[in-house]
PDB file of C-alpha atoms and ligand atoms in Angstrom:
ATOM      1  CA  UNK A  56     121.678 114.405 128.172  1.00  0.00           C
ATOM      2  CA  UNK A  57     120.908 115.781 124.724  1.00  0.00           C
ATOM      3  CA  UNK A  58     119.992 112.961 122.368  1.00  0.00           C
ATOM      4  CA  UNK A  59     121.320 112.740 118.833  1.00  0.00           C
ATOM      5  CA  UNK A  60     119.100 111.983 115.839  1.00  0.00           C
ATOM      6  CA  UNK A  61     120.479 111.055 112.432  1.00  0.00           C
ATOM      7  CA  UNK A  62     117.997 111.760 109.640  1.00  0.00           C
ATOM      8  CA  UNK A  63     118.628 110.373 106.180  1.00  0.00           C
ATOM      9  CA  UNK A  64     117.718 112.530 103.199  1.00  0.00           C
ATOM     10  CA  UNK A  65     117.449 115.542 105.476  1.00  0.00           C
ATOM     11  CA  UNK A  66     118.467 118.342 103.126  1.00  0.00           C
ATOM     12  CA  UNK A  67     114.945 118.886 101.848  1.00  0.00           C
ATOM     13  CA  UNK A  68     111.313 117.820 102.070  1.00  0.00           C
ATOM     14  CA  UNK A  69     110.086 115.703 104.973  1.00  0.00           C
ATOM     15  CA  UNK A  70     113.655 115.034 106.117  1.00  0.00           C
ATOM     16  CA  UNK A  71     114.485 118.735 106.449  1.00  0.00           C
ATOM     17  CA  UNK A  72     111.207 119.459 108.243  1.00  0.00           C
ATOM     18  CA  UNK A  73     111.941 116.566 110.618  1.00  0.00           C
ATOM     19  CA  UNK A  74     115.431 117.918 111.299  1.00  0.00           C
ATOM     20  CA  UNK A  75     113.953 121.334 112.130  1.00  0.00           C
ATOM     21  CA  UNK A  76     111.243 119.836 114.381  1.00  0.00           C
ATOM     22  CA  UNK A  77     113.725 117.655 116.260  1.00  0.00           C
ATOM     23  CA  UNK A  78     116.104 120.600 116.700  1.00  0.00           C
ATOM     24  CA  UNK A  79     113.205 122.723 117.993  1.00  0.00           C
ATOM     25  CA  UNK A  80     112.319 119.929 120.441  1.00  0.00           C
ATOM     26  CA  UNK A  81     115.821 119.767 121.908  1.00  0.00           C
ATOM     27  CA  UNK A  82     117.621 117.095 119.912  1.00  0.00           C
ATOM     28  CA  UNK A  83     121.026 117.347 118.304  1.00  0.00           C
ATOM     29  CA  UNK A  84     120.520 116.481 114.665  1.00  0.00           C
ATOM     30  CA  UNK A  85     122.806 115.027 112.034  1.00  0.00           C
ATOM     31  CA  UNK A  86     121.763 115.784 108.479  1.00  0.00           C
ATOM     32  CA  UNK A  87     122.454 113.080 105.944  1.00  0.00           C
ATOM     33  CA  UNK A  88     122.307 114.052 102.294  1.00  0.00           C
ATOM     34  CA  UNK A  89     123.284 112.565  98.975  1.00  0.00           C
ATOM     35  CA  UNK A  90     122.955 115.063  96.113  1.00  0.00           C
ATOM     36  CA  UNK A  91     121.635 118.191  97.829  1.00  0.00           C
ATOM     37  CA  UNK A  92     124.899 119.410  99.316  1.00  0.00           C
ATOM     38  CA  UNK A  93     124.190 123.153  99.243  1.00  0.00           C
ATOM     39  CA  UNK A  94     120.807 122.728 100.934  1.00  0.00           C
ATOM     40  CA  UNK A  95     122.303 120.348 103.514  1.00  0.00           C
ATOM     41  CA  UNK A  96     125.090 122.762 104.435  1.00  0.00           C
ATOM     42  CA  UNK A  97     122.653 125.681 104.689  1.00  0.00           C
ATOM     43  CA  UNK A  98     120.365 123.677 106.976  1.00  0.00           C
ATOM     44  CA  UNK A  99     123.345 122.506 109.030  1.00  0.00           C
ATOM     45  CA  UNK A 100     124.317 126.145 109.633  1.00  0.00           C
ATOM     46  CA  UNK A 101     120.719 127.032 110.533  1.00  0.00           C
ATOM     47  CA  UNK A 102     120.488 124.204 113.078  1.00  0.00           C
ATOM     48  CA  UNK A 103     124.118 124.281 114.226  1.00  0.00           C
ATOM     49  CA  UNK A 104     124.254 120.674 113.123  1.00  0.00           C
ATOM     50  CA  UNK A 105     126.604 118.340 111.311  1.00  0.00           C
ATOM     51  CA  UNK A 106     125.898 117.318 107.710  1.00  0.00           C
ATOM     52  CA  UNK A 107     127.296 114.048 106.400  1.00  0.00           C
ATOM     53  CA  UNK A 108     127.116 112.897 102.807  1.00  0.00           C
ATOM     54  CA  UNK A 109     126.299 109.254 102.092  1.00  0.00           C
ATOM     55  CA  UNK A 110     124.278 107.415  99.495  1.00  0.00           C
ATOM     56  CA  UNK A 111     122.232 105.161 101.775  1.00  0.00           C
ATOM     57  CA  UNK A 112     122.175 102.413  99.152  1.00  0.00           C
ATOM     58  CA  UNK A 113     125.987 102.145  99.344  1.00  0.00           C
ATOM     59  CA  UNK A 114     126.991 100.092 102.368  1.00  0.00           C
ATOM     60  CA  UNK A 115     130.552 101.466 102.571  1.00  0.00           C
ATOM     61  CA  UNK A 116     129.303 105.052 102.509  1.00  0.00           C
ATOM     62  CA  UNK A 117     126.763 104.266 105.220  1.00  0.00           C
ATOM     63  CA  UNK A 118     129.454 102.673 107.380  1.00  0.00           C
ATOM     64  CA  UNK A 119     131.669 105.756 106.969  1.00  0.00           C
ATOM     65  CA  UNK A 120     128.726 107.987 107.901  1.00  0.00           C
ATOM     66  CA  UNK A 121     128.039 106.090 111.135  1.00  0.00           C
ATOM     67  CA  UNK A 122     131.767 105.995 111.977  1.00  0.00           C
ATOM     68  CA  UNK A 123     131.849 109.791 111.616  1.00  0.00           C
ATOM     69  CA  UNK A 124     128.550 110.327 113.432  1.00  0.00           C
ATOM     70  CA  UNK A 125     129.487 108.563 116.678  1.00  0.00           C
ATOM     71  CA  UNK A 126     126.731 107.868 119.197  1.00  0.00           C
ATOM     72  CA  UNK A 127     123.237 107.846 117.686  1.00  0.00           C
ATOM     73  CA  UNK A 128     120.101 107.708 119.849  1.00  0.00           C
ATOM     74  CA  UNK A 129     117.542 108.057 117.070  1.00  0.00           C
ATOM     75  CA  UNK A 130     117.694 106.938 113.454  1.00  0.00           C
ATOM     76  CA  UNK A 131     115.158 108.286 111.000  1.00  0.00           C
ATOM     77  CA  UNK A 132     115.135 106.381 107.726  1.00  0.00           C
ATOM     78  CA  UNK A 133     113.587 109.026 105.521  1.00  0.00           C
ATOM     79  CA  UNK A 134     115.647 108.903 102.293  1.00  0.00           C
ATOM     80  CA  UNK A 135     113.557 107.629  99.435  1.00  0.00           C
ATOM     81  CA  UNK A 136     112.913 107.762  95.722  1.00  0.00           C
ATOM     82  CA  UNK A 137     109.693 107.266  93.808  1.00  0.00           C
ATOM     83  CA  UNK A 138     108.788 106.383  90.266  1.00  0.00           C
ATOM     84  CA  UNK A 139     105.489 106.895  88.534  1.00  0.00           C
ATOM     85  CA  UNK A 140     104.681 104.560  85.646  1.00  0.00           C
ATOM     86  CA  UNK A 141     103.125 101.296  84.606  1.00  0.00           C
ATOM     87  CA  UNK A 142     104.685  98.212  86.146  1.00  0.00           C
ATOM     88  CA  UNK A 143     104.897  96.694  82.671  1.00  0.00           C
ATOM     89  CA  UNK A 144     107.106  99.614  81.619  1.00  0.00           C
ATOM     90  CA  UNK A 145     109.520  99.148  84.520  1.00  0.00           C
ATOM     91  CA  UNK A 146     112.739  97.236  83.996  1.00  0.00           C
ATOM     92  CA  UNK A 147     114.984  95.394  86.396  1.00  0.00           C
ATOM     93  CA  UNK A 148     117.393  98.325  86.677  1.00  0.00           C
ATOM     94  CA  UNK A 149     114.641 100.681  87.796  1.00  0.00           C
ATOM     95  CA  UNK A 150     113.157  98.125  90.189  1.00  0.00           C
ATOM     96  CA  UNK A 151     116.579  97.445  91.747  1.00  0.00           C
ATOM     97  CA  UNK A 152     117.280 101.162  92.065  1.00  0.00           C
ATOM     98  CA  UNK A 153     114.061 101.816  93.978  1.00  0.00           C
ATOM     99  CA  UNK A 154     114.586  98.867  96.297  1.00  0.00           C
ATOM    100  CA  UNK A 155     118.271  99.674  96.821  1.00  0.00           C
ATOM    101  CA  UNK A 156     117.442 103.148  98.175  1.00  0.00           C
ATOM    102  CA  UNK A 157     114.077 102.604  99.874  1.00  0.00           C
ATOM    103  CA  UNK A 158     114.639  99.145 101.364  1.00  0.00           C
ATOM    104  CA  UNK A 159     118.359  98.347 101.397  1.00  0.00           C
ATOM    105  CA  UNK A 160     119.088 101.952 102.334  1.00  0.00           C
ATOM    106  CA  UNK A 161     116.935 101.636 105.453  1.00  0.00           C
ATOM    107  CA  UNK A 162     118.421  98.227 106.267  1.00  0.00           C
ATOM    108  CA  UNK A 163     121.982  99.503 105.775  1.00  0.00           C
ATOM    109  CA  UNK A 164     121.352 102.317 108.226  1.00  0.00           C
ATOM    110  CA  UNK A 165     119.679  99.988 110.739  1.00  0.00           C
ATOM    111  CA  UNK A 166     122.595  97.571 110.457  1.00  0.00           C
ATOM    112  CA  UNK A 167     125.149 100.230 111.361  1.00  0.00           C
ATOM    113  CA  UNK A 168     123.011 102.039 113.966  1.00  0.00           C
ATOM    114  CA  UNK A 169     121.882  98.975 115.897  1.00  0.00           C
ATOM    115  CA  UNK A 170     125.105  97.674 117.471  1.00  0.00           C
ATOM    116  CA  UNK A 171     125.500 100.978 119.315  1.00  0.00           C
ATOM    117  CA  UNK A 172     121.828 101.129 120.295  1.00  0.00           C
ATOM    118  CA  UNK A 173     121.878  97.548 121.566  1.00  0.00           C
ATOM    119  CA  UNK A 174     125.012  98.294 123.612  1.00  0.00           C
ATOM    120  CA  UNK A 175     123.308 101.432 125.009  1.00  0.00           C
ATOM    121  CA  UNK A 176     120.161  99.363 125.701  1.00  0.00           C
ATOM    122  CA  UNK A 177     118.121 102.146 124.180  1.00  0.00           C
ATOM    123  CA  UNK A 178     117.371 103.561 120.797  1.00  0.00           C
ATOM    124  CA  UNK A 179     114.623 104.674 118.474  1.00  0.00           C
ATOM    125  CA  UNK A 180     114.166 103.921 114.806  1.00  0.00           C
ATOM    126  CA  UNK A 181     111.547 105.722 112.763  1.00  0.00           C
ATOM    127  CA  UNK A 182     111.023 104.533 109.209  1.00  0.00           C
ATOM    128  CA  UNK A 183     109.176 106.643 106.687  1.00  0.00           C
ATOM    129  CA  UNK A 184     107.003 104.395 104.549  1.00  0.00           C
ATOM    130  CA  UNK A 185     103.870 105.509 102.691  1.00  0.00           C
ATOM    131  CA  UNK A 186     100.126 105.004 102.506  1.00  0.00           C
ATOM    132  CA  UNK A 187     100.867 103.503  99.084  1.00  0.00           C
ATOM    133  CA  UNK A 188     102.707 100.696 100.899  1.00  0.00           C
ATOM    134  CA  UNK A 189      99.432  99.946 102.710  1.00  0.00           C
ATOM    135  CA  UNK A 190      96.755 100.568 100.072  1.00  0.00           C
ATOM    136  CA  UNK A 191      98.757 100.209  96.852  1.00  0.00           C
ATOM    137  CA  UNK A 192      98.455 102.634  93.948  1.00  0.00           C
ATOM    138  CA  UNK A 193      98.094 102.280  90.238  1.00  0.00           C
ATOM    139  CA  UNK A 194     101.333 103.247  88.458  1.00  0.00           C
ATOM    140  CA  UNK A 195     103.295 103.027  91.718  1.00  0.00           C
ATOM    141  CA  UNK A 196     103.606  99.253  92.101  1.00  0.00           C
ATOM    142  CA  UNK A 197     107.375  99.131  92.581  1.00  0.00           C
ATOM    143  CA  UNK A 198     107.448 102.095  94.956  1.00  0.00           C
ATOM    144  CA  UNK A 199     104.483 100.685  96.885  1.00  0.00           C
ATOM    145  CA  UNK A 200     106.170  97.282  97.139  1.00  0.00           C
ATOM    146  CA  UNK A 201     109.299  98.917  98.504  1.00  0.00           C
ATOM    147  CA  UNK A 202     107.284 100.804 101.113  1.00  0.00           C
ATOM    148  CA  UNK A 203     105.433  97.607 102.100  1.00  0.00           C
ATOM    149  CA  UNK A 204     108.873  96.105 102.704  1.00  0.00           C
ATOM    150  CA  UNK A 205     109.738  99.019 104.986  1.00  0.00           C
ATOM    151  CA  UNK A 206     106.524  98.327 106.895  1.00  0.00           C
ATOM    152  CA  UNK A 207     107.454  94.653 107.325  1.00  0.00           C
ATOM    153  CA  UNK A 208     110.943  95.621 108.437  1.00  0.00           C
ATOM    154  CA  UNK A 209     109.459  97.940 111.062  1.00  0.00           C
ATOM    155  CA  UNK A 210     107.007  95.404 112.476  1.00  0.00           C
ATOM    156  CA  UNK A 211     109.661  92.703 112.696  1.00  0.00           C
ATOM    157  CA  UNK A 212     112.431  94.861 114.147  1.00  0.00           C
ATOM    158  CA  UNK A 213     110.029  96.185 116.784  1.00  0.00           C
ATOM    159  CA  UNK A 214     109.463  92.607 117.979  1.00  0.00           C
ATOM    160  CA  UNK A 215     113.128  91.681 117.777  1.00  0.00           C
ATOM    161  CA  UNK A 216     114.475  94.799 119.460  1.00  0.00           C
ATOM    162  CA  UNK A 217     111.845  95.614 122.087  1.00  0.00           C
ATOM    163  CA  UNK A 218     113.658  93.517 124.726  1.00  0.00           C
ATOM    164  CA  UNK A 219     116.799  95.580 124.006  1.00  0.00           C
ATOM    165  CA  UNK A 220     114.957  98.811 124.838  1.00  0.00           C
ATOM    166  CA  UNK A 221     114.713  99.889 121.213  1.00  0.00           C
ATOM    167  CA  UNK A 222     111.465 101.215 119.750  1.00  0.00           C
ATOM    168  CA  UNK A 223     110.797 100.917 116.025  1.00  0.00           C
ATOM    169  CA  UNK A 224     107.885 102.662 114.361  1.00  0.00           C
ATOM    170  CA  UNK A 225     106.763 103.581 110.905  1.00  0.00           C
ATOM    171  CA  UNK A 226     105.300 106.871 109.729  1.00  0.00           C
ATOM    172  CA  UNK A 227     103.157 106.440 106.640  1.00  0.00           C
ATOM    173  CA  UNK A 228     102.571 109.787 104.928  1.00  0.00           C
ATOM    174  CA  UNK A 229      99.763 110.334 102.476  1.00  0.00           C
ATOM    175  CA  UNK A 230     100.148 112.798  99.629  1.00  0.00           C
ATOM    176  CA  UNK A 231     102.594 115.428 100.874  1.00  0.00           C
ATOM    177  CA  UNK A 232     103.578 118.589  99.059  1.00  0.00           C
ATOM    178  CA  UNK A 233     107.358 118.120  98.585  1.00  0.00           C
ATOM    179  CA  UNK A 234     109.837 117.602  95.774  1.00  0.00           C
ATOM    180  CA  UNK A 235     108.512 114.065  95.413  1.00  0.00           C
ATOM    181  CA  UNK A 236     105.092 115.298  94.311  1.00  0.00           C
ATOM    182  CA  UNK A 237     106.342 118.429  92.528  1.00  0.00           C
ATOM    183  CA  UNK A 238     106.119 116.687  89.152  1.00  0.00           C
ATOM    184  CA  UNK A 239     102.426 115.894  89.595  1.00  0.00           C
ATOM    185  CA  UNK A 240     100.059 117.926  87.456  1.00  0.00           C
ATOM    186  CA  UNK A 241      97.525 120.245  89.089  1.00  0.00           C
ATOM    187  CA  UNK A 242      94.843 117.726  88.079  1.00  0.00           C
ATOM    188  CA  UNK A 243      96.736 114.878  89.791  1.00  0.00           C
ATOM    189  CA  UNK A 244      97.154 116.961  92.936  1.00  0.00           C
ATOM    190  CA  UNK A 245      93.469 117.890  92.907  1.00  0.00           C
ATOM    191  CA  UNK A 246      92.605 114.204  92.549  1.00  0.00           C
ATOM    192  CA  UNK A 247      94.804 113.309  95.526  1.00  0.00           C
ATOM    193  CA  UNK A 248      93.266 116.096  97.591  1.00  0.00           C
ATOM    194  CA  UNK A 249      89.831 114.786  96.648  1.00  0.00           C
ATOM    195  CA  UNK A 250      90.756 111.309  97.926  1.00  0.00           C
ATOM    196  CA  UNK A 251      91.887 112.900 101.189  1.00  0.00           C
ATOM    197  CA  UNK A 252      89.047 113.544 103.642  1.00  0.00           C
ATOM    198  CA  UNK A 253      90.815 116.659 104.939  1.00  0.00           C
ATOM    199  CA  UNK A 254      90.684 117.931 101.332  1.00  0.00           C
ATOM    200  CA  UNK A 255      94.314 118.946 100.897  1.00  0.00           C
ATOM    201  CA  UNK A 256      97.825 117.628 100.458  1.00  0.00           C
ATOM    202  CA  UNK A 257      99.876 117.437 103.633  1.00  0.00           C
ATOM    203  CA  UNK A 258     102.926 119.526 104.395  1.00  0.00           C
ATOM    204  CA  UNK A 259     106.347 118.242 105.347  1.00  0.00           C
ATOM    205  CA  UNK A 260     105.770 119.757 108.790  1.00  0.00           C
ATOM    206  CA  UNK A 261     102.576 117.693 109.218  1.00  0.00           C
ATOM    207  CA  UNK A 262     104.772 114.585 108.985  1.00  0.00           C
ATOM    208  CA  UNK A 263     107.674 116.018 110.961  1.00  0.00           C
ATOM    209  CA  UNK A 264     105.465 116.679 114.006  1.00  0.00           C
ATOM    210  CA  UNK A 265     104.748 112.944 114.332  1.00  0.00           C
ATOM    211  CA  UNK A 266     108.386 112.047 113.709  1.00  0.00           C
ATOM    212  CA  UNK A 267     109.484 114.278 116.554  1.00  0.00           C
ATOM    213  CA  UNK A 268     106.751 112.982 118.874  1.00  0.00           C
ATOM    214  CA  UNK A 269     107.828 109.379 118.251  1.00  0.00           C
ATOM    215  CA  UNK A 270     111.427 110.331 119.043  1.00  0.00           C
ATOM    216  CA  UNK A 271     110.481 111.625 122.477  1.00  0.00           C
ATOM    217  CA  UNK A 272     110.031 109.834 125.811  1.00  0.00           C
ATOM    218  CA  UNK A 273     106.345 110.821 125.623  1.00  0.00           C
ATOM    219  CA  UNK A 274     106.080 107.975 123.096  1.00  0.00           C
ATOM    220  CA  UNK A 275     107.869 105.520 125.408  1.00  0.00           C
ATOM    221  CA  UNK A 276     105.246 102.736 125.095  1.00  0.00           C
ATOM    222  CA  UNK A 277     104.722 103.061 121.357  1.00  0.00           C
ATOM    223  CA  UNK A 278     106.504 100.526 119.171  1.00  0.00           C
ATOM    224  CA  UNK A 279     105.700  98.347 116.177  1.00  0.00           C
ATOM    225  CA  UNK A 280     103.145 100.845 114.867  1.00  0.00           C
ATOM    226  CA  UNK A 281     102.422 102.064 111.361  1.00  0.00           C
ATOM    227  CA  UNK A 282     100.974 105.518 111.876  1.00  0.00           C
ATOM    228  CA  UNK A 283      99.455 107.436 108.999  1.00  0.00           C
ATOM    229  CA  UNK A 284      99.854 111.176 108.500  1.00  0.00           C
ATOM    230  CA  UNK A 285      97.528 111.249 105.577  1.00  0.00           C
ATOM    231  CA  UNK A 286      94.511 113.451 106.242  1.00  0.00           C
ATOM    232  CA  UNK A 287      92.383 110.292 106.375  1.00  0.00           C
ATOM    233  CA  UNK A 288      93.464 109.137 102.896  1.00  0.00           C
ATOM    234  CA  UNK A 289      91.582 106.110 101.688  1.00  0.00           C
ATOM    235  CA  UNK A 290      93.123 103.902  99.057  1.00  0.00           C
TER     236      UNK A 290
HETATM  237  P1  NAP B  60     111.888 114.534  98.395  1.00  0.00           P
HETATM  238  O1  NAP B  60     111.589 115.960  98.654  1.00  0.00           O
HETATM  239  O2  NAP B  60     112.000 114.039  96.997  1.00  0.00           O
HETATM  240  O3  NAP B  60     113.193 114.144  99.207  1.00  0.00           O
HETATM  241  C1  NAP B  60     113.798 112.888  99.063  1.00  0.00           C
HETATM  242  C2  NAP B  60     114.996 112.857  99.973  1.00  0.00           C
HETATM  243  O4  NAP B  60     115.600 111.555  99.861  1.00  0.00           O
HETATM  244  C3  NAP B  60     116.061 113.882  99.583  1.00  0.00           C
HETATM  245  O5  NAP B  60     116.508 114.533 100.746  1.00  0.00           O
HETATM  246  C4  NAP B  60     117.173 113.040  98.978  1.00  0.00           C
HETATM  247  O6  NAP B  60     118.474 113.502  99.262  1.00  0.00           O
HETATM  248  C5  NAP B  60     116.985 111.728  99.720  1.00  0.00           C
HETATM  249  N1  NAP B  60     117.598 110.628  98.998  1.00  0.00           N
HETATM  250  C6  NAP B  60     117.179 110.061  97.829  1.00  0.00           C
HETATM  251  N2  NAP B  60     118.033 109.085  97.467  1.00  0.00           N
HETATM  252  C7  NAP B  60     119.000 109.039  98.429  1.00  0.00           C
HETATM  253  C8  NAP B  60     120.134 108.242  98.629  1.00  0.00           C
HETATM  254  N3  NAP B  60     120.484 107.278  97.749  1.00  0.00           N
HETATM  255  N4  NAP B  60     120.902 108.445  99.726  1.00  0.00           N
HETATM  256  C9  NAP B  60     120.574 109.412 100.625  1.00  0.00           C
HETATM  257  N5  NAP B  60     119.498 110.213 100.487  1.00  0.00           N
HETATM  258  C10 NAP B  60     118.718 110.024  99.392  1.00  0.00           C
HETATM  259  O7  NAP B  60     110.765 113.618  99.014  1.00  0.00           O
HETATM  260  P2  NAP B  60     109.977 113.641 100.405  1.00  0.00           P
HETATM  261  O8  NAP B  60     108.556 113.746 100.079  1.00  0.00           O
HETATM  262  O9  NAP B  60     110.594 114.571 101.390  1.00  0.00           O
HETATM  263  O10 NAP B  60     110.244 112.117 100.818  1.00  0.00           O
HETATM  264  C11 NAP B  60     110.780 111.737 102.073  1.00  0.00           C
HETATM  265  C12 NAP B  60     110.283 110.338 102.392  1.00  0.00           C
HETATM  266  O11 NAP B  60     108.857 110.369 102.521  1.00  0.00           O
HETATM  267  C13 NAP B  60     110.584 109.313 101.303  1.00  0.00           C
HETATM  268  O12 NAP B  60     110.953 108.084 101.892  1.00  0.00           O
HETATM  269  C14 NAP B  60     109.256 109.168 100.593  1.00  0.00           C
HETATM  270  O13 NAP B  60     109.124 107.922  99.951  1.00  0.00           O
HETATM  271  C15 NAP B  60     108.300 109.354 101.737  1.00  0.00           C
HETATM  272  N6  NAP B  60     106.926 109.709 101.333  1.00  0.00           N
HETATM  273  C16 NAP B  60     106.687 110.874 100.666  1.00  0.00           C
HETATM  274  C17 NAP B  60     105.380 111.176 100.272  1.00  0.00           C
HETATM  275  C18 NAP B  60     105.020 112.423  99.529  1.00  0.00           C
HETATM  276  O14 NAP B  60     103.876 112.524  99.057  1.00  0.00           O
HETATM  277  N7  NAP B  60     105.908 113.397  99.379  1.00  0.00           N
HETATM  278  C19 NAP B  60     104.340 110.281 100.570  1.00  0.00           C
HETATM  279  C20 NAP B  60     104.637 109.118 101.247  1.00  0.00           C
HETATM  280  C21 NAP B  60     105.937 108.850 101.623  1.00  0.00           C
HETATM  281  P3  NAP B  60     119.377 114.361  98.211  1.00  0.00           P
HETATM  282  O15 NAP B  60     118.485 115.427  97.655  1.00  0.00           O
HETATM  283  O16 NAP B  60     120.482 114.881  99.067  1.00  0.00           O
HETATM  284  O17 NAP B  60     119.879 113.383  97.176  1.00  0.00           O
END
């Protein structure tokens, strides 16, 4: 039976590369998007897939998305936002916004995906966190805190859901060349590449290859792991 993977934030970046990799590897994919409608519809045509709009931070929209999606075998919580700036310059609105997408968004999707997975006695959740959630980063305290929360969610859900046949893992990318890093200066990018033993930024496909592997039966005994795709990045 062809398995269905729902990928949040799949219109572009790591999400789009993951959708393409999963499609290539035989999965049916469902492309979630929020703002990037044109890109989502183009990718949906390319992959003969469904595209469903939902802001993952809005519980009602997430519920409607899962109602429309039907059976889900794999959930990939990829949607995320970042902010670069001093913690002392951040306000409560910004902090809430980052947590509402990166943390509550992932929890909303888990909440609506899990009843079906538990009933099926199988399922796979892959959360996209970040090396910054492990090592921390100056000027990314709020983002890093949100990604640490995603890590904690992963570790705990893996323990809670293993007996139900559900695997939960975390992919922690290093510096990846996507829209999220597009605003970085050349000097910033060179600095990140310098901190990366493989001497370059990663590509979205570098991350997507691990996402697809974790979604497959080849990864059947892997759960509760935080796996870096970071070129050996050291904090
Ligand atoms: P990106 O190119 O900026 O893409 C972000 C994606 O998140 C977009 O598809 C966007 O969808 C989606 N998104 C944002 N807010 C959303 C919301 N409220 N509801 C639904 N979707 C939403 O960034 P990326 O690099 O591919 O990031 C993907 C994931 O990897 C994120 O979780 C990010 O934190 C993580 N990550 C990235 C890096 C990196 O260096 N790039 C490093 C570590 C971790 P729309 O465009 O449709 O709004």
